[in-house]
Short mmCIF file of C-alpha atoms in Angstrom, two decimals:
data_model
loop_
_atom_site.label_atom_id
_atom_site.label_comp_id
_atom_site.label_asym_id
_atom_site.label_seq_id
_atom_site.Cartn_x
_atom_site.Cartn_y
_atom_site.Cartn_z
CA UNK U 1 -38.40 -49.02 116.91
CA UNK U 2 -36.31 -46.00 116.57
CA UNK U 3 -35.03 -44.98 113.18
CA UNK U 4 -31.73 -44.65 114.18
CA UNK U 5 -28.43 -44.72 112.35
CA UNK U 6 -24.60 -45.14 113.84
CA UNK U 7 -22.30 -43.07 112.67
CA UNK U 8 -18.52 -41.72 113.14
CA UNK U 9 -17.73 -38.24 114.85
CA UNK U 10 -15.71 -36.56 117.43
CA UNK U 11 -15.08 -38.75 120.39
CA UNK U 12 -17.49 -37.54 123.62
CA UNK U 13 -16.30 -36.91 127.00
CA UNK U 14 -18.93 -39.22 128.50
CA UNK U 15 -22.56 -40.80 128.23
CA UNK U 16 -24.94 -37.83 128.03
CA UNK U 17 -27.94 -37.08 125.57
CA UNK U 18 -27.93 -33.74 123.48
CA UNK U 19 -31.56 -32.57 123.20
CA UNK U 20 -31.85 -29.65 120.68
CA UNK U 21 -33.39 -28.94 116.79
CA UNK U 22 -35.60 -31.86 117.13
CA UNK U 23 -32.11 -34.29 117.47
CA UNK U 24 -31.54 -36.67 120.24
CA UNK U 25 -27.58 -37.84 120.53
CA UNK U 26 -26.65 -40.41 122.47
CA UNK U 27 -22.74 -40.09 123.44
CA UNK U 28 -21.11 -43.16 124.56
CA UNK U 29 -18.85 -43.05 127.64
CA UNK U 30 -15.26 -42.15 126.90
CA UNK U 31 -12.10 -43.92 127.96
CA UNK U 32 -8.97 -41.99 127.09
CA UNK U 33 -6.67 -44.97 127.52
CA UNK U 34 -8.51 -47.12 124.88
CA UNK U 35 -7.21 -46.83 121.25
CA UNK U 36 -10.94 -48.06 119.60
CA UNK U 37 -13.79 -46.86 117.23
CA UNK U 38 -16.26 -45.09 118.85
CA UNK U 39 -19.86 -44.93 117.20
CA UNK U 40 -22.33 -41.78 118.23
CA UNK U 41 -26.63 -42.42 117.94
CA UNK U 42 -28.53 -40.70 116.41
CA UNK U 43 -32.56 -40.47 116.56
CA UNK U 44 -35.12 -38.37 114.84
CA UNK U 45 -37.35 -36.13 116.28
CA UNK U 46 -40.43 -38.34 118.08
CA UNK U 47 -38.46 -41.39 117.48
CA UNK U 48 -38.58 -44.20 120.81
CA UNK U 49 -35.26 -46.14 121.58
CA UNK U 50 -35.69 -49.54 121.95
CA UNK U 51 -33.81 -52.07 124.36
CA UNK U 52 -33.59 -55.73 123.72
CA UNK U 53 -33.11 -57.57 127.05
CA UNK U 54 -32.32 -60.90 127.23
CA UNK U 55 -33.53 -62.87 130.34
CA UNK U 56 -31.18 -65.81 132.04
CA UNK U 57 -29.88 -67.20 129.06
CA UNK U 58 -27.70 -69.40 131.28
CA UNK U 59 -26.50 -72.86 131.27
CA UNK U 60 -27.90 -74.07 133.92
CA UNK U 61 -31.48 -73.10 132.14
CA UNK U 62 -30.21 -74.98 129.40
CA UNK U 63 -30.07 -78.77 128.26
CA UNK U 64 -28.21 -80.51 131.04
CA UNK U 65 -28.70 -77.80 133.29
CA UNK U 66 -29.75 -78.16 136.80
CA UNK U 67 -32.95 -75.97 136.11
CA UNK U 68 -33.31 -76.41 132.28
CA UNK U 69 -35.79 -75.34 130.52
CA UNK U 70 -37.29 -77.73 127.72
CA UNK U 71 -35.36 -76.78 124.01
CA UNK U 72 -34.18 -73.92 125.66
CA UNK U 73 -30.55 -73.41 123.94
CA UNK U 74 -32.53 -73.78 120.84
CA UNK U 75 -33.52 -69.75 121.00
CA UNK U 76 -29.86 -68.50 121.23
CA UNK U 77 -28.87 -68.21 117.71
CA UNK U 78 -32.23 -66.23 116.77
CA UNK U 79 -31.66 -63.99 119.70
CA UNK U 80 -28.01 -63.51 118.02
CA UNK U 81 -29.26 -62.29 115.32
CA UNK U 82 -32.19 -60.14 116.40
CA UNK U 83 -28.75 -58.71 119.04
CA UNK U 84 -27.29 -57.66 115.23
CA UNK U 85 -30.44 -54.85 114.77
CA UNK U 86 -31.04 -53.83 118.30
CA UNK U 87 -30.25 -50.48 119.31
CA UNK U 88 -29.77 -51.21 123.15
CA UNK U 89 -28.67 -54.95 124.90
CA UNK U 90 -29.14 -55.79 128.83
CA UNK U 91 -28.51 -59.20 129.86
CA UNK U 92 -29.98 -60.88 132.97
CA UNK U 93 -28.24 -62.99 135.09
CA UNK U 94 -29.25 -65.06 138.04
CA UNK U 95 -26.89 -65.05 140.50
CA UNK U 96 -27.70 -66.99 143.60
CA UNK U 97 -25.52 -67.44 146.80
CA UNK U 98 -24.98 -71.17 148.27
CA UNK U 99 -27.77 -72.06 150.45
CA UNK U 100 -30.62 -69.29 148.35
CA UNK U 101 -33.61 -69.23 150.59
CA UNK U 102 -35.21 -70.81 147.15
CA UNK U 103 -33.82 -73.72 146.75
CA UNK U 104 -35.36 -76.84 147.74
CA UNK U 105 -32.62 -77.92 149.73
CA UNK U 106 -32.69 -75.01 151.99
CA UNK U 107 -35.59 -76.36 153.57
CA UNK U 108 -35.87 -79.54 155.61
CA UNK U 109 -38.42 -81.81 154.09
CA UNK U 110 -38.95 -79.98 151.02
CA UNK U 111 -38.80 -81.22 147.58
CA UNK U 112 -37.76 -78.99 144.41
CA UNK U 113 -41.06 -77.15 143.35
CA UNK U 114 -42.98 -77.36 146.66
CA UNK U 115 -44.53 -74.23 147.23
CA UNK U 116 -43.68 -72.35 150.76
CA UNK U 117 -45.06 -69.14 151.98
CA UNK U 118 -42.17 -66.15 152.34
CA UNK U 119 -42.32 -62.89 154.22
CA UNK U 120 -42.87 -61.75 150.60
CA UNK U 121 -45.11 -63.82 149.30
CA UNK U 122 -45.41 -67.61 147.80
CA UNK U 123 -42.41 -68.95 146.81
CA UNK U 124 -41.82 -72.13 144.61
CA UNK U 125 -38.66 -73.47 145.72
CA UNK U 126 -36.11 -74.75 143.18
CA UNK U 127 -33.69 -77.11 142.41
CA UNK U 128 -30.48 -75.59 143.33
CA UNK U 129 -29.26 -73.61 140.55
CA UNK U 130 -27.14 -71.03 139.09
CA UNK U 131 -24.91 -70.68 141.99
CA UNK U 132 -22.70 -67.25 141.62
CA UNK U 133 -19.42 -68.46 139.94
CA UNK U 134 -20.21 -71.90 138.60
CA UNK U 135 -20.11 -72.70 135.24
CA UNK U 136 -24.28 -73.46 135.52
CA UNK U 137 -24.70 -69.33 136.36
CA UNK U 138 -22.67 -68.31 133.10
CA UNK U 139 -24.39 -67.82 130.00
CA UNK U 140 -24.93 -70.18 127.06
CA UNK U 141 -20.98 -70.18 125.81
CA UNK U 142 -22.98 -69.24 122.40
CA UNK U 143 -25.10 -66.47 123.20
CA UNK U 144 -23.03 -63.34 121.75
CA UNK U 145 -22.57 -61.74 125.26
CA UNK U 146 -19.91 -59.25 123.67
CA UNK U 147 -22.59 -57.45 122.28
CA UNK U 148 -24.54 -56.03 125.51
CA UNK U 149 -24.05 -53.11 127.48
CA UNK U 150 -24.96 -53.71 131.11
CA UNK U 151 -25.53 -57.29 132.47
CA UNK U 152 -28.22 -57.15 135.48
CA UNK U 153 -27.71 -59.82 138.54
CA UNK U 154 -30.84 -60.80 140.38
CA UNK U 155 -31.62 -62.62 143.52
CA UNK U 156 -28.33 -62.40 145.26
CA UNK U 157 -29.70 -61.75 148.48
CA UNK U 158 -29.93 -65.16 150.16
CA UNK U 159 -33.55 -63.90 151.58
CA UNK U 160 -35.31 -62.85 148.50
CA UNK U 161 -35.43 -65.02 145.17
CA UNK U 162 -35.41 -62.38 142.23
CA UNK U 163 -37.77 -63.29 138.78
CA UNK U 164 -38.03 -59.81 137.75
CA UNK U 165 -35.32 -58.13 135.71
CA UNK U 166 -36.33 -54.53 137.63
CA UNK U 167 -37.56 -56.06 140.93
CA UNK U 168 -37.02 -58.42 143.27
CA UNK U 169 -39.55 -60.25 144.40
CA UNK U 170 -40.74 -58.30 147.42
CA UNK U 171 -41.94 -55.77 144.77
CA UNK U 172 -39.86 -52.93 146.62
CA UNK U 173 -36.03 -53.97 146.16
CA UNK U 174 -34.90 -52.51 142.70
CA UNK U 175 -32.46 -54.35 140.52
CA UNK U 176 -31.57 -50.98 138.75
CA UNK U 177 -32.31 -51.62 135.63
CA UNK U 178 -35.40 -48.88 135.56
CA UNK U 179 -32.78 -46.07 136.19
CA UNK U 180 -30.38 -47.03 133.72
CA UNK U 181 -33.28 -47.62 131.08
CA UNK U 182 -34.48 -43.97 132.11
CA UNK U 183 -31.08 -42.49 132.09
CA UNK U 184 -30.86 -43.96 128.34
CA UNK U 185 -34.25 -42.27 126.94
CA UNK U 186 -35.50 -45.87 126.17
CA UNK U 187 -38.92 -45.91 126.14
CA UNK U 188 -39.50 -49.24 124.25
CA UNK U 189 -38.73 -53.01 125.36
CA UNK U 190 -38.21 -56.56 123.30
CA UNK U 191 -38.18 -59.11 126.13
CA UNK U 192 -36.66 -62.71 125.13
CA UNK U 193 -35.13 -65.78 126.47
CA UNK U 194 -36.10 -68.13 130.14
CA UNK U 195 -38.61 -69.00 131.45
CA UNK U 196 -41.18 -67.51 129.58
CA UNK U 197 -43.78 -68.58 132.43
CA UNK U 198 -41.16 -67.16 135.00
CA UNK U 199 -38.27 -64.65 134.63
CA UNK U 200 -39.58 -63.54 131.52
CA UNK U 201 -43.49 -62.87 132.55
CA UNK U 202 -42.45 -61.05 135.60
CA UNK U 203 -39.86 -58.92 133.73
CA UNK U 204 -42.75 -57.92 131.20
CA UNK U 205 -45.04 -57.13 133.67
CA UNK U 206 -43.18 -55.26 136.20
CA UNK U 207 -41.86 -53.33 132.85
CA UNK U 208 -45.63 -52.30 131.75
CA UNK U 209 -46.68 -51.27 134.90
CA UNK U 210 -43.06 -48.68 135.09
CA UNK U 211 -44.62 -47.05 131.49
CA UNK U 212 -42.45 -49.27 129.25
CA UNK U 213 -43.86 -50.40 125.86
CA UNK U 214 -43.33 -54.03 126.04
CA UNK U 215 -42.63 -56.66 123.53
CA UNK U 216 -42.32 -60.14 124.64
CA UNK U 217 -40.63 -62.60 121.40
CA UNK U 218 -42.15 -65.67 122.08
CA UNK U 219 -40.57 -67.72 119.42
CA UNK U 220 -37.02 -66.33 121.39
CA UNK U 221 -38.60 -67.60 124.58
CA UNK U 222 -39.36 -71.03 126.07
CA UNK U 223 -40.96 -72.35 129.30
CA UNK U 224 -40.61 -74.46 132.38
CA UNK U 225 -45.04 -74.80 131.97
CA UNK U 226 -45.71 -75.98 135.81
CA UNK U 227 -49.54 -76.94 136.08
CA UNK U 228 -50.49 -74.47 133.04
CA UNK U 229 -48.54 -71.41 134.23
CA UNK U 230 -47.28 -70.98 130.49
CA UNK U 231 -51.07 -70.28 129.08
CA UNK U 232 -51.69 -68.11 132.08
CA UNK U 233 -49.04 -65.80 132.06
CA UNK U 234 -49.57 -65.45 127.90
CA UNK U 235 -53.01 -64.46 129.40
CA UNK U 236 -51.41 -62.14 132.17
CA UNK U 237 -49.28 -60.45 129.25
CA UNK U 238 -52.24 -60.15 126.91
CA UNK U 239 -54.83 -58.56 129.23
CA UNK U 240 -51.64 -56.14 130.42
CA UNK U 241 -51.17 -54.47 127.08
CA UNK U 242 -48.28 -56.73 126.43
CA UNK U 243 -47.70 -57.10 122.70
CA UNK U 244 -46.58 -60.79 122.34
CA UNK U 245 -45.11 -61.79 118.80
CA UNK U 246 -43.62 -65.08 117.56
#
């Protein structure tokens, strides 16, 4: 991580990163019509920022949800607090239309976690989840959302089902979220939150294989754990260069 300090200074003009006498500034984005503090980044020379994203912290991944993970809600208040020392936030959000080519009841005769072959690929279909605007796609009402800077939506595309904070999952369609980490200088990644066998594996991986240093928290992580998926994507990670913690 970064040794990084915040501190006050003239207000910028907009996002941009001063490179000069070793210094790396990081401006934030100006709005002349807001009357609020401002706070300017500052990194030492050869220091690496580092992002925390947090993957699908939503309720319908939580107890009660109509995809929940086992004891998932039980990571939010540790991911509040490691949100207190991060130097970047990005939330994930699934965000699927009515009628998501994976959901189990998109498909005659199919049962939730069936697997079906897609133009992209296998495809376990789902339980119909996280549908955009229902109160199952919003986040955990106690995750501190507040505190991040871009939330990214995947798998909005009826077609495609999106695990992968950077890619969907044909592997070609980009989410974004490699550009803005680019356009940041962050060079490091701490990957938490659902499912760590799913979203969050596929995040991790597509992130190491884009040149990202990745973290993945497991103790700020838990799993859906179909048929041992769980031990082999800790596997996956491992033999990646994945650092796994927790």
């Amino acid at each position: 991580m970064a040794r990084a300090f915040w501190t006050n200074g003239p207000e910028p003009s907009r996002w941009g990163v001063a490179r000069g006498s070793g210094v790396d500034q990081v401006c934030q984005l100006s709005n002349k019509l807001a009357k609020r503090p401002y706070r300017t980044l500052i990194l030492g020379e050869g220091d690496k920022m580092t992002a925390l994203i947090v993957i699908d912290v939503q309720n319908d991944f939580c107890s009660g949800g109509a995809l929940a993970v086992p004891d998932g809600a039980e990571i939010v208040t540790g991911i509040n607090s490691l949100m207190e020392t991060s130097e970047a936030i990005i939330l994930t959000q699934d965000w699927h239309p009515n009628g998501h080519s994976s959901f189990a009841s998109s498909h005659k005769a199919r049962e939730p976690y069936d697997t079906i072959d897609m133009p992209y690929g296998s495809q376990v279909l789902w339980p119909t989840h996280c549908v955009q605007g229902s109160k199952g796609a919003d986040f955990h009402p106690n995750l501190q959302t507040n505190s991040a800077e871009v939330v990214v939506r995947k798998g909005f595309r009826t077609a495609i089902d999106s695990y992968s904070a950077f890619f969907e999952n044909d592997q070609t369609t980009v989410t974004g979220l490699e550009g803005y980490l680019r356009t940041r200088g962050i060079q490091e990644l701490t990957l938490v939150g659902l499912a760590t066998d799913f979203c969050v594996y596929y995040s991790a991986i597509d992130a190491i294989k884009l040149g990202f240093a990745v973290t993945v928290d497991l103790g700020l992580c838990r799993a859906i754990d179909l048929a041992g998926s769980l031990d082999t994507a800790c596997r996956s990670m491992q033999l990646a260069g994945i650092t796994l913690r927790g």
